[in-house]
Amino acid sequence: MTDVTNSSAADLSTALQAGELSSVEVTRAYLDRIAADDDTIGAYLHVDADAALKAAEDIDAARAKGAELGPLAGVPLALKDVVVTEGVPTTSGSKILEGWRPPYDATLAARLKAAGTVLLGKTNMDEFAMGSSTENSAYKVTRNPWDTDRIPGGSSGGSSAAVAAGLAPWAIGTDTGGSIRQPAAVTGLVGHKPTYGSVSRYGLIAFSSSLDQAGPMTRTVLDAALLHEAIAGHDPLDSTSIDSPVPVLAECARRGAEGDLSGLKVGVVTELGGDGHSEGYDPGVLARVAEAVALLESMGAEVRQVSCPAFDLALPAYYLIAPSEASSNLARFDGVRFGLRVGEDGSRDLDEVMALTREQGFGPEVKRRIILGTYALSSGYYEAYYGQAQKVRTLITRDFTTAWDEVDVLVSPTSPTVAWNIGDRVDDPVAMYAADLCTLPASLAGVPAISVPCGLSDGLPVGFQIMAPALADDRCYRVAAALEAAQDAARGHVLLAGIAPKENSPS
Ligand code: GLN
């Protein structure tokens, strides 16, 4: 193993366990890359090199003493800044939380710490996870390593850019309407949104509580499965946590990579880029997705078209439900308990301080959503907007249930287009929202969905989405691993975008 920052996390784990590399060596390699390249990429909001090296030293010392360590021990990682971390600045991309150092760890952060992973830093994101380009961050621009004039997707764009640029081996993102899958798609990564309720939300700064899920963003399907297993499982601190065993995913990814899909029934969703529904989709995206479907078929899968008519209504339903829940969740940012407080000079009462803090602390997209959500929930309009949207949500869930009678997984593009130029959609919220067309149905129904790279269009990555029934996340991994292996066999695995494209060398 020579090129640490061009390795998969699974390969790093193997080398660490075999004593071929120390955690300090691996961590230092990533910190060096961050120091060299993050001024250009802008993936991180916070990096504490000393703390990372200290954690790595502790793991190396424990290993030297013969301590029983798990497979992830000593592997570094990055966390989206929406994940609360004890003593480590956490802003959710917002000025209103500037300077806040949380007094506790999110459950997933605590689990990753207990597994011995080394925190490299916290990654940039759209403010409160509202956006598809990371341009709504209150702090900085994040660039796509494949073309630094382009967006890295969002809202987990700091995580996608960090992993794609080799500034972290893998990262955690969160997905409310597509924020793991879409940034993974446009930066050539694997990103999985777990079944709603299967990964703890305790300590994720809430955006839309009935939709938010955390999950892995990685270079390979196996890495995603390993990271997912480490954060999954019941948590009594999250009231919507499902009480079921930690899913077996890495094993499914390994078996999937053998490439036998015989007996698997695959449904291609007509409404997501199919006949009569291709407006707004890049032809190059549709071509790569069709090739991926053909590859699944060549491995024995049985493919058919499946119509899910209510999916056409996912976008308006989501953009009522998510802002409604956000307007309630964001009421806690009042300038009293966390972060920013503006205008407290003795001349103003509490209401004025609160109003000034919110005026200066929230950015324009967050204000737009709070206003929209408050309106949609107001008495007299509640049934017409929020109530209707919830009914649409039920119809979408029913479309999935009907589909599962016929097929094992549903597939589609992850995003209608490749990464666009920075600035192109900032003045057009509806164009920005359109990036979520394909990811929203799985979010609204709470079912798992993975995005796996399926080639390039105009030199930019395209993502293939695989959706499965609730708690059948393993199916997403099996099919994604088969596709990944078949593509690797066809053209060799490109692990990294790199700032300057790099040669292929997974190990
Ligand atoms: N782009 C969507 C939005 O702006 C989804 C964001 C997310 O998944 N956090 O709401």
XYZ file of C-alpha atoms and ligand atoms in Angstrom:
517
model
C 0.000 0.000 0.000
C 1.649 3.204 -1.102
C -0.894 5.913 -1.762
C -2.839 6.280 1.491
C -5.195 9.037 0.342
C -6.130 7.121 -2.794
C -7.178 3.986 -0.896
C -10.567 2.728 0.103
C -11.324 2.811 3.831
C -11.600 -1.001 3.788
C -8.026 -1.242 2.443
C -6.830 1.210 5.102
C -8.534 -0.880 7.768
C -6.817 -4.043 6.506
C -3.406 -2.350 6.457
C -3.919 -0.947 9.967
C -4.933 -4.340 11.334
C -1.934 -5.988 9.668
C 0.388 -3.378 11.192
C 1.508 -2.192 7.722
C 0.399 1.338 8.525
C -0.125 3.236 11.765
C -3.131 5.423 12.402
C -0.760 8.376 12.839
C 0.669 7.770 9.343
C -2.787 7.539 7.791
C -4.123 10.546 9.685
C -1.068 12.623 8.835
C -1.421 11.767 5.144
C -4.974 13.127 5.141
C -4.053 16.201 7.193
C -1.273 16.929 4.676
C -3.732 16.678 1.794
C -6.158 18.959 3.631
C -3.370 21.501 4.222
C -2.374 21.356 0.556
C -5.772 21.317 -1.147
C -8.596 22.476 1.092
C -7.956 26.153 0.354
C -9.056 25.293 -3.189
C -11.823 22.802 -2.362
C -13.344 24.373 0.773
C -14.662 21.070 2.129
C -14.034 21.667 5.830
C -15.427 24.202 8.276
C -13.295 22.940 11.143
C -10.124 20.823 11.292
C -8.214 20.175 14.499
C -4.969 18.491 13.389
C -3.587 18.159 16.921
C -6.720 16.481 18.244
C -6.796 14.121 15.246
C -3.147 13.126 15.686
C -3.647 12.647 19.420
C -6.617 10.333 18.795
C -4.540 8.426 16.229
C -1.634 8.084 18.683
C -4.004 6.702 21.315
C -5.274 4.045 18.902
C -1.727 3.104 17.861
C -0.708 2.827 21.527
C -3.726 0.651 22.320
C -2.939 -1.581 19.356
C 0.716 -1.871 20.424
C -0.492 -3.053 23.843
C -2.553 -5.770 22.179
C -5.970 -4.219 22.920
C -8.997 -5.744 21.153
C -9.847 -3.163 18.489
C -12.690 -3.153 15.977
C -12.085 -3.054 12.212
C -12.552 0.718 11.944
C -10.042 1.562 14.678
C -7.536 4.124 13.499
C -9.350 4.973 10.245
C -9.941 8.734 9.946
C -13.253 10.247 8.887
C -15.122 13.508 8.375
C -18.517 14.430 9.804
C -21.025 16.817 8.267
C -21.318 19.850 10.517
C -24.947 19.001 11.297
C -23.681 16.198 13.591
C -23.272 17.385 17.173
C -19.766 16.714 18.538
C -18.745 17.211 22.155
C -16.423 20.192 22.541
C -15.983 20.506 18.754
C -17.586 23.492 16.975
C -20.899 22.558 15.317
C -22.693 25.160 13.191
C -25.014 23.327 10.767
C -23.634 25.811 8.227
C -25.385 28.698 10.005
C -24.147 31.940 11.567
C -26.735 31.502 14.285
C -24.665 28.653 15.755
C -21.267 30.299 15.300
C -19.036 29.594 18.271
C -21.222 26.848 19.741
C -19.321 23.902 21.204
C -21.891 21.232 22.050
C -21.747 19.591 25.481
C -22.485 16.101 24.083
C -21.946 13.752 21.136
C -24.645 12.681 18.697
C -25.259 8.942 19.051
C -23.610 8.256 15.707
C -20.569 10.377 16.652
C -20.285 8.507 19.950
C -20.534 5.147 18.147
C -17.833 6.114 15.662
C -15.614 7.360 18.491
C -16.131 4.116 20.395
C -15.204 2.213 17.219
C -11.852 4.019 17.303
C -12.286 6.209 14.219
C -10.296 9.443 14.120
C -12.240 12.667 13.512
C -10.446 14.772 10.861
C -12.965 17.585 10.970
C -16.447 18.901 10.293
C -17.568 19.494 6.726
C -19.339 22.394 5.048
C -23.032 22.190 4.198
C -26.027 24.233 3.120
C -27.347 26.131 6.136
C -29.477 23.720 8.214
C -29.151 21.247 5.305
C -31.452 23.313 3.081
C -30.122 23.199 -0.450
C -28.614 21.098 -3.221
C -25.332 22.888 -3.916
C -23.767 23.885 -0.553
C -24.034 27.499 -1.758
C -26.433 28.221 1.112
C -23.604 27.761 3.615
C -23.129 30.903 5.699
C -19.371 30.302 5.669
C -17.748 29.332 2.396
C -17.973 28.027 -1.135
C -17.228 24.312 -1.625
C -15.985 23.182 -5.024
C -16.443 19.938 -6.915
C -13.022 18.236 -7.239
C -13.927 17.038 -10.753
C -14.256 20.640 -11.931
C -13.687 23.360 -9.373
C -16.045 25.754 -11.185
C -18.893 23.417 -10.321
C -20.982 22.672 -7.233
C -20.260 19.546 -5.163
C -23.986 18.934 -4.638
C -25.742 19.522 -1.363
C -26.560 19.787 1.306
C -23.709 17.396 2.272
C -21.354 19.027 -0.261
C -18.443 19.415 2.158
C -18.543 15.682 2.836
C -18.775 14.776 -0.873
C -15.978 17.155 -1.862
C -13.730 15.958 0.985
C -14.031 12.293 0.002
C -13.848 12.884 -3.763
C -10.739 15.064 -3.376
C -8.929 12.595 -1.100
C -9.246 14.863 1.946
C -10.974 12.072 3.920
C -11.312 8.359 3.207
C -15.039 8.547 3.917
C -17.607 10.801 5.547
C -21.006 10.987 7.160
C -23.761 12.976 5.478
C -27.424 13.493 6.215
C -30.315 13.136 3.811
C -33.724 14.749 4.227
C -34.701 14.927 0.559
C -31.531 13.723 -1.171
C -28.605 15.369 0.604
C -26.473 12.221 0.796
C -27.387 10.745 -2.593
C -27.252 13.837 -4.841
C -23.830 15.122 -3.659
C -22.495 11.553 -3.883
C -23.854 11.295 -7.440
C -22.309 14.523 -8.724
C -18.876 13.793 -7.202
C -18.618 10.134 -8.246
C -19.157 8.596 -4.795
C -21.381 6.004 -3.193
C -23.995 7.491 -0.838
C -26.710 5.632 1.047
C -29.801 6.975 2.789
C -30.787 4.305 5.305
C -34.366 3.249 6.099
C -35.941 6.047 8.146
C -35.539 5.213 11.843
C -32.666 2.777 11.378
C -29.848 5.224 12.193
C -30.245 7.376 15.292
C -31.194 11.029 14.802
C -30.146 11.890 18.355
C -27.702 14.781 18.081
C -28.358 15.633 14.432
C -29.453 19.265 14.271
C -33.038 18.795 13.133
C -34.273 20.057 9.759
C -37.372 17.961 9.023
C -37.711 15.332 11.719
C -39.963 12.920 9.823
C -37.412 12.753 6.972
C -33.883 13.300 8.380
C -31.500 10.305 8.223
C -27.711 10.090 8.466
C -25.666 7.759 6.290
C -22.327 6.980 4.641
C -20.602 8.796 1.749
C -17.707 6.725 0.449
C -15.599 5.713 -2.544
C -16.804 2.113 -2.668
C -19.958 0.180 -1.899
C -18.127 -1.998 0.639
C -16.911 1.119 2.480
C -20.481 2.439 2.633
C -21.688 -0.872 4.084
C -18.934 -0.890 6.733
C -19.590 2.703 7.801
C -23.358 2.140 7.800
C -23.029 -0.908 10.068
C -20.985 1.179 12.508
C -23.703 3.815 12.956
C -26.852 1.665 12.685
C -28.949 0.098 15.402
C -31.565 0.970 17.968
C -31.141 4.070 20.125
C -33.512 4.762 23.035
C -32.547 8.453 22.790
C -34.331 8.775 19.408
C -38.098 8.336 19.722
C -38.418 7.185 16.093
C -35.556 4.691 16.266
C -36.574 1.229 15.038
C -35.880 -1.544 17.509
C -34.312 -4.057 15.156
C -30.856 -5.647 14.962
C -27.952 -3.940 13.193
C -28.284 -4.961 9.530
C -25.688 -7.216 7.908
C -24.489 -5.114 4.992
C -20.756 -5.601 4.346
C -21.375 -9.305 3.791
C -24.099 -8.426 1.246
C -21.761 -6.011 -0.509
C -19.073 -8.703 -0.752
C -21.524 -11.274 -2.077
C -23.080 -8.737 -4.447
C -19.661 -8.080 -5.954
C -19.658 -11.682 -7.218
C -22.101 -10.390 -9.809
C -24.891 -12.953 -9.772
C -28.260 -11.194 -9.854
C -30.314 -14.096 -11.149
C -33.822 -14.059 -9.752
C -33.655 -10.343 -8.874
C -36.562 -8.293 -10.210
C -35.658 -4.704 -11.060
C -38.235 -1.977 -11.763
C -37.217 1.062 -13.793
C -39.409 3.937 -12.579
C -41.192 5.486 -15.563
C -41.862 8.799 -13.805
C -38.166 9.355 -13.037
C -36.720 10.085 -16.463
C -38.634 7.439 -18.408
C -40.721 7.828 -21.578
C -42.749 11.036 -21.457
C -40.938 12.105 -18.284
C -37.492 13.005 -19.590
C -37.890 16.790 -19.579
C -35.200 18.372 -17.407
C -32.956 15.288 -17.579
C -29.537 15.424 -19.246
C -29.486 12.953 -22.165
C -26.036 11.839 -20.936
C -27.483 10.982 -17.525
C -30.288 8.927 -19.079
C -27.802 7.142 -21.362
C -25.514 6.122 -18.438
C -28.511 4.953 -16.410
C -29.766 2.854 -19.341
C -26.309 1.267 -19.616
C -26.341 0.471 -15.889
C -29.754 -1.174 -16.253
C -28.390 -3.253 -19.154
C -25.464 -4.335 -16.960
C -27.877 -5.486 -14.229
C -29.743 -7.466 -16.866
C -26.492 -9.029 -18.109
C -25.910 -10.307 -14.540
C -29.234 -12.126 -14.534
C -31.677 -9.503 -13.248
C -35.165 -9.403 -14.734
C -35.955 -5.821 -15.713
C -39.342 -4.194 -16.271
C -40.831 -0.695 -16.326
C -42.868 0.276 -13.253
C -45.158 3.282 -13.127
C -45.414 5.208 -9.840
C -47.826 8.033 -10.751
C -47.729 9.807 -7.376
C -43.959 10.345 -7.702
C -44.819 13.295 -9.986
C -46.211 15.033 -6.887
C -43.229 14.385 -4.614
C -41.602 17.772 -5.191
C -44.535 20.014 -4.163
C -45.374 17.693 -1.247
C -41.792 17.730 0.046
C -41.497 21.504 -0.272
C -44.532 21.869 2.014
C -43.732 19.136 4.543
C -40.013 19.878 5.003
C -40.417 23.676 5.474
C -43.388 23.086 7.819
C -41.320 20.848 10.068
C -38.326 23.196 9.751
C -40.398 26.207 10.836
C -41.169 24.346 14.044
C -37.659 22.910 14.589
C -35.868 26.196 13.993
C -37.946 28.037 16.607
C -35.384 26.852 19.173
C -32.781 29.256 17.757
C -33.749 32.275 19.786
C -30.418 33.859 20.700
C -30.834 32.720 24.281
C -29.520 29.188 24.475
C -27.031 28.636 21.648
C -24.545 30.567 19.531
C -25.211 34.046 18.257
C -26.986 36.765 20.274
C -27.394 40.184 18.655
C -28.355 43.569 20.124
C -28.248 42.885 23.831
C -27.087 46.285 25.089
C -29.691 46.942 27.773
C -31.837 49.115 25.490
C -33.845 46.272 23.935
C -36.318 43.771 25.330
C -36.056 40.015 24.771
C -38.356 39.998 21.700
C -36.212 42.598 19.962
C -32.992 40.712 20.733
C -34.579 37.528 19.417
C -35.761 39.227 16.220
C -32.364 40.845 15.586
C -30.535 37.592 16.257
C -32.739 35.725 13.791
C -32.547 38.524 11.230
C -28.746 38.391 11.241
C -28.261 34.743 12.140
C -30.394 33.070 9.444
C -29.619 33.234 5.725
C -32.155 33.927 2.948
C -33.053 30.297 2.093
C -33.651 29.434 5.750
C -35.877 32.505 6.148
C -37.781 31.552 2.985
C -38.462 28.066 4.389
C -39.499 29.326 7.841
C -41.959 31.753 6.249
C -43.294 29.120 3.845
C -43.640 26.505 6.574
C -45.293 28.867 9.030
C -47.786 29.872 6.328
C -48.511 26.252 5.388
C -49.231 25.388 9.021
C -51.351 28.443 9.804
C -54.974 27.885 10.774
C -57.256 28.128 7.774
C -54.510 26.944 5.409
C -53.334 23.852 7.267
C -55.626 21.375 5.467
C -55.106 22.975 2.062
C -51.308 22.757 2.229
C -49.801 20.572 4.941
C -52.830 18.232 5.048
C -52.835 17.779 1.255
C -49.091 17.202 1.202
C -49.432 14.466 3.823
C -52.090 12.783 1.657
C -49.697 12.865 -1.300
C -47.064 11.310 0.951
C -49.451 8.425 1.596
C -50.038 7.996 -2.163
C -46.268 7.845 -2.745
C -45.908 5.210 -0.035
C -48.717 3.234 -1.710
C -46.965 3.408 -5.088
C -43.914 1.844 -3.438
C -46.001 -0.839 -1.724
C -47.674 -1.741 -5.025
C -44.284 -1.843 -6.750
C -42.877 -4.263 -4.142
C -45.555 -6.779 -5.170
C -43.892 -6.861 -8.564
C -40.182 -6.077 -8.099
C -37.408 -6.311 -5.496
C -35.807 -2.927 -6.160
C -36.687 0.241 -8.066
C -34.037 2.142 -10.009
C -33.656 5.619 -11.516
C -31.090 8.354 -12.046
C -30.047 9.867 -8.692
C -30.143 13.387 -10.053
C -31.548 14.656 -13.369
C -28.309 16.435 -14.289
C -24.576 16.414 -13.656
C -23.005 19.088 -11.407
C -23.828 22.590 -12.609
C -21.673 25.720 -12.457
C -21.391 27.530 -9.152
C -23.847 30.435 -9.190
C -26.114 29.047 -11.934
C -29.134 28.315 -9.742
C -28.681 30.618 -6.727
C -31.302 33.070 -7.946
C -33.744 30.396 -8.997
C -34.981 28.352 -6.013
C -37.276 26.224 -8.192
C -34.355 25.175 -10.435
C -32.410 24.333 -7.275
C -35.335 22.256 -5.920
C -35.563 20.373 -9.243
C -32.244 18.666 -8.396
C -34.230 16.603 -5.848
C -36.793 15.171 -8.299
C -35.493 11.597 -8.147
C -34.465 11.433 -4.498
C -37.644 12.770 -2.857
C -39.959 9.737 -3.245
C -37.718 7.455 -1.127
C -37.374 10.228 1.462
C -41.125 10.745 1.765
C -41.798 6.999 2.029
C -38.898 6.396 4.446
C -37.428 3.608 2.302
C -33.671 3.054 1.800
C -31.919 4.276 -1.339
C -28.327 4.218 -2.521
C -26.531 6.202 -5.204
C -23.700 4.414 -6.963
C -21.527 5.890 -9.746
C -22.478 4.735 -13.257
C -20.006 6.546 -15.471
C -19.483 10.046 -16.815
C -21.418 12.492 -18.952
C -19.384 15.391 -20.367
C -16.540 14.247 -18.115
C -18.671 14.562 -14.969
C -19.991 11.773 -12.711
C -23.503 10.347 -13.019
C -25.255 8.533 -10.151
C -27.551 5.494 -10.354
C -30.202 5.199 -7.627
C -31.378 1.868 -6.200
C -34.403 1.934 -3.852
C -35.639 -0.982 -1.730
C -38.423 -1.727 0.773
C -38.071 -0.449 4.349
C -35.386 -2.381 6.275
C -34.147 -4.055 3.072
C -31.078 -1.789 2.896
C -29.045 -4.942 2.212
C -30.674 -5.189 -1.230
C -29.400 -1.711 -2.130
C -25.876 -2.812 -1.209
C -26.116 -6.120 -3.045
C -27.236 -4.540 -6.325
C -24.882 -1.552 -6.002
C -21.915 -3.851 -5.359
C -22.782 -5.964 -8.391
C -22.987 -2.867 -10.580
C -19.747 -1.441 -9.175
C -17.900 -4.718 -9.795
C -19.251 -5.053 -13.333
C -18.211 -1.491 -14.158
C -14.763 -1.981 -12.608
C -14.311 -5.050 -14.748
C -15.347 -3.078 -17.819
C -13.239 0.030 -17.329
C -11.101 -0.110 -14.185
C -12.050 1.589 -10.966
C -11.506 5.328 -10.710
C -11.468 5.912 -6.983
C -10.826 9.598 -6.901
C -11.439 12.741 -8.818
C -8.312 14.306 -7.356
C -7.699 17.967 -7.956
C -5.556 16.956 -10.848
C -6.902 13.610 -12.102
C -4.909 10.768 -10.650
C -3.886 7.360 -11.867
C -5.949 4.499 -10.705
C -4.419 2.719 -7.726
C -6.801 1.328 -5.179
C -4.022 -0.287 -3.187
N -32.254 19.712 -1.500
C -33.270 19.385 -0.556
C -33.646 20.613 0.240
O -33.145 21.639 -0.032
C -32.840 18.261 0.325
C -31.953 18.677 1.421
C -31.583 17.550 2.348
O -31.742 16.382 2.018
N -31.093 17.935 3.508
O -34.449 20.573 1.108
